[in-house]
PDB file of C-alpha atoms in Angstrom:
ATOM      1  CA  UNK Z   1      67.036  95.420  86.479  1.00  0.00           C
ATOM      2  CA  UNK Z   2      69.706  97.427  84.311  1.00  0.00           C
ATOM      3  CA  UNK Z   3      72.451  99.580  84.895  1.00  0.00           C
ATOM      4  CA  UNK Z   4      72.108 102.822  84.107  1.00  0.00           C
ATOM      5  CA  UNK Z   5      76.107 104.531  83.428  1.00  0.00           C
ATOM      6  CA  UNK Z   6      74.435 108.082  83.166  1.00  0.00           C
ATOM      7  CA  UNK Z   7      75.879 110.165  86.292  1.00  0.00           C
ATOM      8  CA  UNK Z   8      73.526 111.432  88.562  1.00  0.00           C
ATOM      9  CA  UNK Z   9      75.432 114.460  88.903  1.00  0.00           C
ATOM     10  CA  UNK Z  10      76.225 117.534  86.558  1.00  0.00           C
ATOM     11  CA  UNK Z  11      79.594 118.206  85.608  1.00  0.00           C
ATOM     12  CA  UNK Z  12      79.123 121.472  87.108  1.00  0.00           C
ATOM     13  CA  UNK Z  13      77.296 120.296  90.491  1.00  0.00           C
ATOM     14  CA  UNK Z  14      80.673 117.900  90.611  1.00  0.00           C
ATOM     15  CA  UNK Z  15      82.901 120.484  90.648  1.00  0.00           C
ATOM     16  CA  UNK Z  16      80.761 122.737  92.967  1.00  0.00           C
ATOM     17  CA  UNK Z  17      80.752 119.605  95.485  1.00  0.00           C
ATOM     18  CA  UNK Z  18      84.572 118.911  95.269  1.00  0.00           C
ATOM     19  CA  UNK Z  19      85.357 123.026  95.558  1.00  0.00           C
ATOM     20  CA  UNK Z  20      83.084 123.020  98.569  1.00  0.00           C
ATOM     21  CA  UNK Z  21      83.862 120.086 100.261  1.00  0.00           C
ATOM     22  CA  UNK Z  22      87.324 120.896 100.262  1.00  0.00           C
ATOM     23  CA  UNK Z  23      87.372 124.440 101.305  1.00  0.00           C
ATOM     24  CA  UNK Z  24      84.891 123.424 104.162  1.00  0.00           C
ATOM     25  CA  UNK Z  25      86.370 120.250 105.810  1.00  0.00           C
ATOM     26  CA  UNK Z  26      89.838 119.772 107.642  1.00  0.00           C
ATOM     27  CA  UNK Z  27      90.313 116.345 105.943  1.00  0.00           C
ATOM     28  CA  UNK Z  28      88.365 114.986 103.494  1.00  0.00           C
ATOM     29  CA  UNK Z  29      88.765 111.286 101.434  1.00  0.00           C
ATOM     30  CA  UNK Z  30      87.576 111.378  97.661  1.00  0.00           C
ATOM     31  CA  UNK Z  31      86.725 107.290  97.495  1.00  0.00           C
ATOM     32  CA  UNK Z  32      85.223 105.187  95.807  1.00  0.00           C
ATOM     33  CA  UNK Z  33      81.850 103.760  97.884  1.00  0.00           C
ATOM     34  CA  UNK Z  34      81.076 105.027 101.357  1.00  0.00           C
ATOM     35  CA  UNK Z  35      82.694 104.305 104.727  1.00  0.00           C
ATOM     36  CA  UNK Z  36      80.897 101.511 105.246  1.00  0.00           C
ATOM     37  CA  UNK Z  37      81.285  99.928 102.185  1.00  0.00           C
ATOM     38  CA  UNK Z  38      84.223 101.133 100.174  1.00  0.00           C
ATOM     39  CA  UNK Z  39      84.441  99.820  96.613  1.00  0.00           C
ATOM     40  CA  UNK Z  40      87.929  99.364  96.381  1.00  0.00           C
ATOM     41  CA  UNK Z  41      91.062  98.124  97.990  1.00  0.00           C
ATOM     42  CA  UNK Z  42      92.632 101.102  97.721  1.00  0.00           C
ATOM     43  CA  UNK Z  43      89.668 103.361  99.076  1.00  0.00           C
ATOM     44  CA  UNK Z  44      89.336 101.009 102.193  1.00  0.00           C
ATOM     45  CA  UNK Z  45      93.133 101.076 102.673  1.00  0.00           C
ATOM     46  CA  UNK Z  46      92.932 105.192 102.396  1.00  0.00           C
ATOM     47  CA  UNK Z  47      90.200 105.468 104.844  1.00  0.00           C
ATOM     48  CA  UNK Z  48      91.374 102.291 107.639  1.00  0.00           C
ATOM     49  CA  UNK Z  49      95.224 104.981 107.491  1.00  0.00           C
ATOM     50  CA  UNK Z  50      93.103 108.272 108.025  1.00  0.00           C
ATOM     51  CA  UNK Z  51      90.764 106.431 110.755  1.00  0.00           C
ATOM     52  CA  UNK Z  52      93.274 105.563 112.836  1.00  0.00           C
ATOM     53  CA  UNK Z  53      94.791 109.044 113.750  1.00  0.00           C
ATOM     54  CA  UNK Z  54      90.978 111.353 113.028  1.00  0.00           C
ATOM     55  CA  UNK Z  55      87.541 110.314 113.706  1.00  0.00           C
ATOM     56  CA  UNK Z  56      85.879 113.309 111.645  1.00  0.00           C
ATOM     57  CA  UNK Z  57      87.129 112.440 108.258  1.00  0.00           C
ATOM     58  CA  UNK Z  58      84.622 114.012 105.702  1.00  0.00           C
ATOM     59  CA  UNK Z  59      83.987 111.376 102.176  1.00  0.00           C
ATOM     60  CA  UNK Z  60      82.586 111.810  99.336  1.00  0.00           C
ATOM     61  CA  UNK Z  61      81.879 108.470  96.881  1.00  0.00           C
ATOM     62  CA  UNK Z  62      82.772 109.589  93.565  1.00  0.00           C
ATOM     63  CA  UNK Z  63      81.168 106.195  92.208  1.00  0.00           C
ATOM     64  CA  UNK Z  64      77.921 108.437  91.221  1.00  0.00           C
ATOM     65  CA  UNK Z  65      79.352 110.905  88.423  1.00  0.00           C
ATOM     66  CA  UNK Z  66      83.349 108.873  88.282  1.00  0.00           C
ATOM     67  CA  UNK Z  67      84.402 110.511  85.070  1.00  0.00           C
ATOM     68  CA  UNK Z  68      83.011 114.069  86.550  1.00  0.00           C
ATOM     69  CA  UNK Z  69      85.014 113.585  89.292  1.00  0.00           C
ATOM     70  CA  UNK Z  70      88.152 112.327  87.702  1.00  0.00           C
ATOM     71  CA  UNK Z  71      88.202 115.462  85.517  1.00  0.00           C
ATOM     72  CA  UNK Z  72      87.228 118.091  88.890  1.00  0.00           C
ATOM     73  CA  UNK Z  73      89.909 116.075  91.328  1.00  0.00           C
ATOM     74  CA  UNK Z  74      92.708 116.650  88.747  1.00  0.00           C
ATOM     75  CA  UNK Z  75      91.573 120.675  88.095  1.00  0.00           C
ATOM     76  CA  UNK Z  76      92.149 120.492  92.113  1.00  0.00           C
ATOM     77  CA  UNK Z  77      95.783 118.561  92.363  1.00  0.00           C
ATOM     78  CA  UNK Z  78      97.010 117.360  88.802  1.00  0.00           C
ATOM     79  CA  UNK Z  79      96.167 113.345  89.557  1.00  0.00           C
ATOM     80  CA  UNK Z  80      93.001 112.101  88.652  1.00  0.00           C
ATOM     81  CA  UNK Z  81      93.389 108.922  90.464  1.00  0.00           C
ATOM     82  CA  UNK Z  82      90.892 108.037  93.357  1.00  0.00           C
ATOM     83  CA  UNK Z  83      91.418 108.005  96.178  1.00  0.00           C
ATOM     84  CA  UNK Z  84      92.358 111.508  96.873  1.00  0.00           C
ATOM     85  CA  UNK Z  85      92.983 113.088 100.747  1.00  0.00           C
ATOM     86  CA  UNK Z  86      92.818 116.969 101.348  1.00  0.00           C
ATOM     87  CA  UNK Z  87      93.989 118.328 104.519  1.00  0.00           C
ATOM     88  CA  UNK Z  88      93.217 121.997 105.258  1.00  0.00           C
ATOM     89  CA  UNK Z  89      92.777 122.057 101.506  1.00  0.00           C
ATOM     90  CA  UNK Z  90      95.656 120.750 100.167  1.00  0.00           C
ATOM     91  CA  UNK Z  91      96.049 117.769  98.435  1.00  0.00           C
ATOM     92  CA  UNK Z  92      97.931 114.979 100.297  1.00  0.00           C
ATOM     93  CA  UNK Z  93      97.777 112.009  98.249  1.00  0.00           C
ATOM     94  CA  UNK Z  94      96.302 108.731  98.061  1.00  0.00           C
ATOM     95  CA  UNK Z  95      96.525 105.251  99.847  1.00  0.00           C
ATOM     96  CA  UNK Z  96     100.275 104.759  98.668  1.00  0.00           C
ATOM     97  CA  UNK Z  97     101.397 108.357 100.089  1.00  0.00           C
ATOM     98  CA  UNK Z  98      99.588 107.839 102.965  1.00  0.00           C
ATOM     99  CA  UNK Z  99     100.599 104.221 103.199  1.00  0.00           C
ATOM    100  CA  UNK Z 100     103.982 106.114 103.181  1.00  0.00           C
ATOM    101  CA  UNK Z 101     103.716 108.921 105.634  1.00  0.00           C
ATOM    102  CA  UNK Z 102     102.290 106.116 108.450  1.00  0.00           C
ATOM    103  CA  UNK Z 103     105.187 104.298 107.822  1.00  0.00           C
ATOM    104  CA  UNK Z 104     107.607 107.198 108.707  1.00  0.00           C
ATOM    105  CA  UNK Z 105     105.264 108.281 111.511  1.00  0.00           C
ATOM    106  CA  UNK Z 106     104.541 111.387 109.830  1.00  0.00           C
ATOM    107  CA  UNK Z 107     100.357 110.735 108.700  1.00  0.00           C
ATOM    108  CA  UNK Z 108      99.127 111.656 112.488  1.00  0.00           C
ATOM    109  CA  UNK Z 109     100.584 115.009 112.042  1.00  0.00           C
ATOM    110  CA  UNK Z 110     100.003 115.517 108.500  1.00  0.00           C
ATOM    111  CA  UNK Z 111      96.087 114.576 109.296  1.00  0.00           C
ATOM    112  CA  UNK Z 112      96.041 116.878 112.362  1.00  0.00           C
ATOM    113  CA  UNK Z 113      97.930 120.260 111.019  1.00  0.00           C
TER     114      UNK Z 113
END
């Protein structure tokens, strides 16, 4: 069995999904791997911050076309670095700034604006 690094995803269909995803979900977590198996500290920490104030979190595993994805996520909010949280379409941050805005109490209402 090999790997195969070739994405399964166009450039194009990449940023089509991110575009989409965003402008149709209240709160959505760019991570790497799924909710039940994130790939990443910092994906699992993202999504454990998010679950505990919203059940209906939308995710998308940018694992299948990463490079695609870096390149669309940073046309959407400057960073390319996953994981990336949108709230009513705007970009939040990632596990630190949310890390950050649980810490001052502020993530339930960010998460539910």
């Amino acid at each position: 069995m090999s790997f195969d690094p070739t994405p399964s995803l166009s450039e194009e269909e990449v940023r089509e999904t991110v575009e989409s995803t965003i402008a149709e979900n209240d709160v959505v977590l760019f991570m790497k791997g799924t909710p039940l198996m994130p790939q990443c500290g910092y994906s699992r920490r993202a999504l454990g911050l998010i679950q505990q104030h919203r059940e209906d979190v939308a995710t998308v595993d940018v694992l299948e076309a990463l490079d695609y994805y870096r390149a669309a996520l940073d046309e959407q909010s400057g960073w390319e670095t996953i994981p990336q949280t949108y709230v009513d379409g705007e970009f939040v941050g990632g596990s630190d700034i949310l890390a950050e805005l649980d810490e001052r109490g502020e993530l339930s209402a960010t998460l539910n604006a």
